Amino acid sequence: MTDGTTNGPPVDDDPPTLPSGPRGAGGRGRGRDDIGGTGGRLRAARLGPRDIVRLGGTGLRTRPLRIFLSALGIAIGVAAMIAVVGISGSGRAEVDRRLDALGTNLLRVAPGDSLDGTKAELPHEAVAMIDRIPPVEQVAATGATDAHIYRNEHIAIGRTGSLEVLAADRHLLPAVGGHVRRGRWLDSATEQYPAVVLGATAAGRLDVYTPGTRVWLGGRWFSLVGVLDPVPLAPELDSAALVGWPAARTYLRFDGHPSTVYVRAEDSQVAEVRAVLPATAYPEKPGQVRISRPSDALAAREATESALTGLLLGLGGVALLVGGVGVGNTMVISVLERRPEIGLRRALGATRGQIRAQFVTESLLLSLLGGLGGTVLGTAITAVYALGRDWPTVVPVWASAAGIGCTLVIGMIAGLYPAVRASRLSPTEALSGS
């Protein structure tokens, strides 16, 4: 008999460290005893990439509505950025398509200012002299008149609607790449009689579209023979009433001086023709001649739109940042709500690194979901807008890749703090807070 004591070694009242279970920590293998020097401690099971993704996906599936709203914030930002880039790219593609169809070999010759500050005049022979330049393929001119056009004779004088009346060479339309929407263009017969062709804008302001309608022009009636489509390379013709060159001399007291000469040259010789045009059009005063290239104006407009695109991209970036804040807020709340889960996993042997990896993965998956949704939405917006304006649909691949890449970076940053906070919770603290 003994008195309840033993002579053996004393018993350790502290329980051994809990082993990392093969399934409780999400691992695929059992922890192994570290025999030989650590006193029986067990190492945590390892989590593979597939296990981490599965854990992160499980966290998203348990809160579908909140995840949807958070992903929507990211999606709106990405969609805004992709739509801006896509619409801008589609617009540039349309400009390039128009230039390919209209050509970039059109030059415009106009008089500049004289030495005394008054407007210079091109000589009557300017068109014929320019036509002698060998690389010139087409040449046509318009001439400004003092006449005004009204819908009828009862319209008050001065209410012109900012419409010009121009004398037009019958070769003008093919030279500028224009097309007739209704009726026909001036020919050898109608250019000699009181007939008029209206530009697209002029027809809209006068509300006159039907060939055969009479309009009050220069104090007499003229018959409408045609209405033009918009002319991209000569937009000044859109708001003009065009009368044949001989008819303008006969009925409108036109002096015959061309105000603008349109020149088509061989594509390979445009620069050379441009260099000799001033001296050819006005040999006596070449310094009073201005030469421009209408396609340059379209390119400048494209550059302006690119600057606007940069501003809109900045706004899309702000929306994306706001979406990232929403993701971070969602992850912080998720950590607070899931303290018991975190505590249980820690008690079963999950390491801090595994907890961090789980929540960072959740944040990345959430951001990726928003990024993919935003890419689809932005592409759809671009397609609808482009189709509505009969543009080619262009969504650069780099824009989609950049949008998704930005969301992943934002997801990483937004999920880092909640992940670190979750990993610092001790098992006892997390379980007691439940």
PDB file of C-alpha atoms in Angstrom, residues 70-192:
ATOM      1  CA  SER A  70     -18.664  44.427 -53.563  1.00  0.00           C
ATOM      2  CA  ALA A  71     -17.797  42.907 -56.930  1.00  0.00           C
ATOM      3  CA  LEU A  72     -20.235  45.321 -58.575  1.00  0.00           C
ATOM      4  CA  GLY A  73     -18.193  48.280 -57.328  1.00  0.00           C
ATOM      5  CA  ILE A  74     -15.058  46.837 -58.939  1.00  0.00           C
ATOM      6  CA  ALA A  75     -16.985  45.941 -62.098  1.00  0.00           C
ATOM      7  CA  ILE A  76     -18.285  49.492 -62.541  1.00  0.00           C
ATOM      8  CA  GLY A  77     -14.777  50.925 -62.366  1.00  0.00           C
ATOM      9  CA  VAL A  78     -13.351  48.388 -64.808  1.00  0.00           C
ATOM     10  CA  ALA A  79     -16.326  48.768 -67.163  1.00  0.00           C
ATOM     11  CA  ALA A  80     -15.900  52.546 -67.165  1.00  0.00           C
ATOM     12  CA  MET A  81     -12.216  52.275 -68.050  1.00  0.00           C
ATOM     13  CA  ILE A  82     -12.714  49.667 -70.777  1.00  0.00           C
ATOM     14  CA  ALA A  83     -15.708  51.502 -72.248  1.00  0.00           C
ATOM     15  CA  VAL A  84     -13.741  54.755 -72.441  1.00  0.00           C
ATOM     16  CA  VAL A  85     -10.773  53.068 -74.103  1.00  0.00           C
ATOM     17  CA  GLY A  86     -13.029  51.013 -76.367  1.00  0.00           C
ATOM     18  CA  ILE A  87     -15.181  53.938 -77.513  1.00  0.00           C
ATOM     19  CA  SER A  88     -12.081  56.051 -78.090  1.00  0.00           C
ATOM     20  CA  GLY A  89     -10.437  53.220 -80.030  1.00  0.00           C
ATOM     21  CA  SER A  90     -13.594  52.705 -82.082  1.00  0.00           C
ATOM     22  CA  GLY A  91     -13.694  56.423 -82.858  1.00  0.00           C
ATOM     23  CA  ARG A  92     -10.069  56.368 -84.002  1.00  0.00           C
ATOM     24  CA  ALA A  93     -10.789  53.312 -86.142  1.00  0.00           C
ATOM     25  CA  GLU A  94     -13.691  55.179 -87.732  1.00  0.00           C
ATOM     26  CA  VAL A  95     -11.463  58.183 -88.468  1.00  0.00           C
ATOM     27  CA  ASP A  96      -8.867  55.891 -90.014  1.00  0.00           C
ATOM     28  CA  ARG A  97     -11.555  54.157 -92.045  1.00  0.00           C
ATOM     29  CA  ARG A  98     -12.837  57.487 -93.337  1.00  0.00           C
ATOM     30  CA  LEU A  99      -9.360  58.644 -94.209  1.00  0.00           C
ATOM     31  CA  ASP A 100      -8.712  55.410 -96.063  1.00  0.00           C
ATOM     32  CA  ALA A 101     -11.931  55.932 -98.011  1.00  0.00           C
ATOM     33  CA  LEU A 102     -11.517  59.677 -98.591  1.00  0.00           C
ATOM     34  CA  GLY A 103      -7.762  59.727 -98.985  1.00  0.00           C
ATOM     35  CA  THR A 104      -5.125  61.882 -97.315  1.00  0.00           C
ATOM     36  CA  ASN A 105      -3.926  63.451-100.567  1.00  0.00           C
ATOM     37  CA  LEU A 106      -6.321  66.424-100.525  1.00  0.00           C
ATOM     38  CA  LEU A 107      -4.781  69.886-100.156  1.00  0.00           C
ATOM     39  CA  ARG A 108      -6.694  73.121 -99.655  1.00  0.00           C
ATOM     40  CA  VAL A 109      -5.463  76.444-101.039  1.00  0.00           C
ATOM     41  CA  ALA A 110      -6.902  79.668 -99.620  1.00  0.00           C
ATOM     42  CA  PRO A 111      -5.879  83.338 -99.666  1.00  0.00           C
ATOM     43  CA  GLY A 112      -4.160  84.711 -96.586  1.00  0.00           C
ATOM     44  CA  ASP A 113      -3.876  88.300 -95.389  1.00  0.00           C
ATOM     45  CA  SER A 114      -2.201  91.014 -97.372  1.00  0.00           C
ATOM     46  CA  LEU A 115       0.455  93.316 -95.957  1.00  0.00           C
ATOM     47  CA  ASP A 116      -2.101  95.997 -95.050  1.00  0.00           C
ATOM     48  CA  GLY A 117      -4.195  93.486 -93.094  1.00  0.00           C
ATOM     49  CA  THR A 118      -6.971  93.072 -95.646  1.00  0.00           C
ATOM     50  CA  LYS A 119      -8.016  89.743 -97.101  1.00  0.00           C
ATOM     51  CA  ALA A 120      -5.993  88.758-100.158  1.00  0.00           C
ATOM     52  CA  GLU A 121      -7.586  87.358-103.313  1.00  0.00           C
ATOM     53  CA  LEU A 122      -6.452  84.462-105.448  1.00  0.00           C
ATOM     54  CA  PRO A 123      -6.175  85.325-109.158  1.00  0.00           C
ATOM     55  CA  HIS A 124      -8.783  84.128-111.635  1.00  0.00           C
ATOM     56  CA  GLU A 125      -6.194  81.856-113.248  1.00  0.00           C
ATOM     57  CA  ALA A 126      -5.254  80.047-110.016  1.00  0.00           C
ATOM     58  CA  VAL A 127      -7.255  76.897-110.787  1.00  0.00           C
ATOM     59  CA  ALA A 128      -5.928  76.563-114.337  1.00  0.00           C
ATOM     60  CA  MET A 129      -2.335  77.156-113.207  1.00  0.00           C
ATOM     61  CA  ILE A 130      -2.556  74.583-110.397  1.00  0.00           C
ATOM     62  CA  ASP A 131      -4.016  72.059-112.819  1.00  0.00           C
ATOM     63  CA  ARG A 132      -0.770  72.214-114.819  1.00  0.00           C
ATOM     64  CA  ILE A 133       1.290  70.697-111.980  1.00  0.00           C
ATOM     65  CA  PRO A 134       2.043  67.147-113.225  1.00  0.00           C
ATOM     66  CA  PRO A 135       1.292  65.187-109.994  1.00  0.00           C
ATOM     67  CA  VAL A 136      -2.082  66.974-109.549  1.00  0.00           C
ATOM     68  CA  GLU A 137      -4.953  64.568-110.254  1.00  0.00           C
ATOM     69  CA  GLN A 138      -7.993  66.773-109.543  1.00  0.00           C
ATOM     70  CA  VAL A 139      -8.553  70.448-108.865  1.00  0.00           C
ATOM     71  CA  ALA A 140     -11.780  72.331-108.135  1.00  0.00           C
ATOM     72  CA  ALA A 141     -12.730  75.593-106.474  1.00  0.00           C
ATOM     73  CA  THR A 142     -15.438  77.491-104.640  1.00  0.00           C
ATOM     74  CA  GLY A 143     -15.911  81.242-104.592  1.00  0.00           C
ATOM     75  CA  ALA A 144     -17.537  83.369-101.891  1.00  0.00           C
ATOM     76  CA  THR A 145     -20.488  85.575-102.851  1.00  0.00           C
ATOM     77  CA  ASP A 146     -22.365  88.325-101.025  1.00  0.00           C
ATOM     78  CA  ALA A 147     -25.736  86.637-101.522  1.00  0.00           C
ATOM     79  CA  HIS A 148     -27.884  85.122 -98.788  1.00  0.00           C
ATOM     80  CA  ILE A 149     -30.373  82.283 -98.863  1.00  0.00           C
ATOM     81  CA  TYR A 150     -33.778  82.088 -97.149  1.00  0.00           C
ATOM     82  CA  ARG A 151     -36.550  79.547 -97.192  1.00  0.00           C
ATOM     83  CA  ASN A 152     -38.911  82.100 -98.758  1.00  0.00           C
ATOM     84  CA  GLU A 153     -39.133  85.821 -99.435  1.00  0.00           C
ATOM     85  CA  HIS A 154     -41.042  86.497 -96.193  1.00  0.00           C
ATOM     86  CA  ILE A 155     -38.078  85.722 -93.927  1.00  0.00           C
ATOM     87  CA  ALA A 156     -36.603  88.860 -92.392  1.00  0.00           C
ATOM     88  CA  ILE A 157     -33.359  90.025 -93.968  1.00  0.00           C
ATOM     89  CA  GLY A 158     -30.399  89.110 -91.805  1.00  0.00           C
ATOM     90  CA  ARG A 159     -31.828  85.865 -90.462  1.00  0.00           C
ATOM     91  CA  THR A 160     -29.500  83.822 -92.602  1.00  0.00           C
ATOM     92  CA  GLY A 161     -28.831  80.980 -90.182  1.00  0.00           C
ATOM     93  CA  SER A 162     -25.084  81.526 -90.756  1.00  0.00           C
ATOM     94  CA  LEU A 163     -25.363  79.946 -94.203  1.00  0.00           C
ATOM     95  CA  GLU A 164     -22.967  80.886 -97.007  1.00  0.00           C
ATOM     96  CA  VAL A 165     -23.718  81.022-100.703  1.00  0.00           C
ATOM     97  CA  LEU A 166     -20.757  79.744-102.724  1.00  0.00           C
ATOM     98  CA  ALA A 167     -20.063  79.515-106.394  1.00  0.00           C
ATOM     99  CA  ALA A 168     -19.007  75.929-107.071  1.00  0.00           C
ATOM    100  CA  ASP A 169     -17.025  74.243-109.790  1.00  0.00           C
ATOM    101  CA  ARG A 170     -18.971  71.272-111.161  1.00  0.00           C
ATOM    102  CA  HIS A 171     -15.868  69.103-110.476  1.00  0.00           C
ATOM    103  CA  LEU A 172     -15.975  70.015-106.773  1.00  0.00           C
ATOM    104  CA  LEU A 173     -17.849  67.008-105.425  1.00  0.00           C
ATOM    105  CA  PRO A 174     -15.464  64.262-106.619  1.00  0.00           C
ATOM    106  CA  ALA A 175     -12.476  66.382-105.611  1.00  0.00           C
ATOM    107  CA  VAL A 176     -13.567  66.609-101.968  1.00  0.00           C
ATOM    108  CA  GLY A 177     -14.964  63.059-101.786  1.00  0.00           C
ATOM    109  CA  GLY A 178     -18.567  64.220-101.287  1.00  0.00           C
ATOM    110  CA  HIS A 179     -21.790  62.368-102.040  1.00  0.00           C
ATOM    111  CA  VAL A 180     -25.333  63.428-102.899  1.00  0.00           C
ATOM    112  CA  ARG A 181     -27.992  62.297-100.454  1.00  0.00           C
ATOM    113  CA  ARG A 182     -30.992  63.396-102.534  1.00  0.00           C
ATOM    114  CA  GLY A 183     -31.352  64.670-106.059  1.00  0.00           C
ATOM    115  CA  ARG A 184     -28.183  65.264-108.086  1.00  0.00           C
ATOM    116  CA  TRP A 185     -25.075  67.393-108.323  1.00  0.00           C
ATOM    117  CA  LEU A 186     -24.550  70.358-110.611  1.00  0.00           C
ATOM    118  CA  ASP A 187     -23.792  69.469-114.216  1.00  0.00           C
ATOM    119  CA  SER A 188     -23.057  71.320-117.436  1.00  0.00           C
ATOM    120  CA  ALA A 189     -26.721  72.322-117.732  1.00  0.00           C
ATOM    121  CA  THR A 190     -27.784  73.188-114.193  1.00  0.00           C
ATOM    122  CA  GLU A 191     -24.588  75.116-113.414  1.00  0.00           C
ATOM    123  CA  GLN A 192     -25.724  77.836-115.809  1.00  0.00           C
TER     124      GLN A 192
END
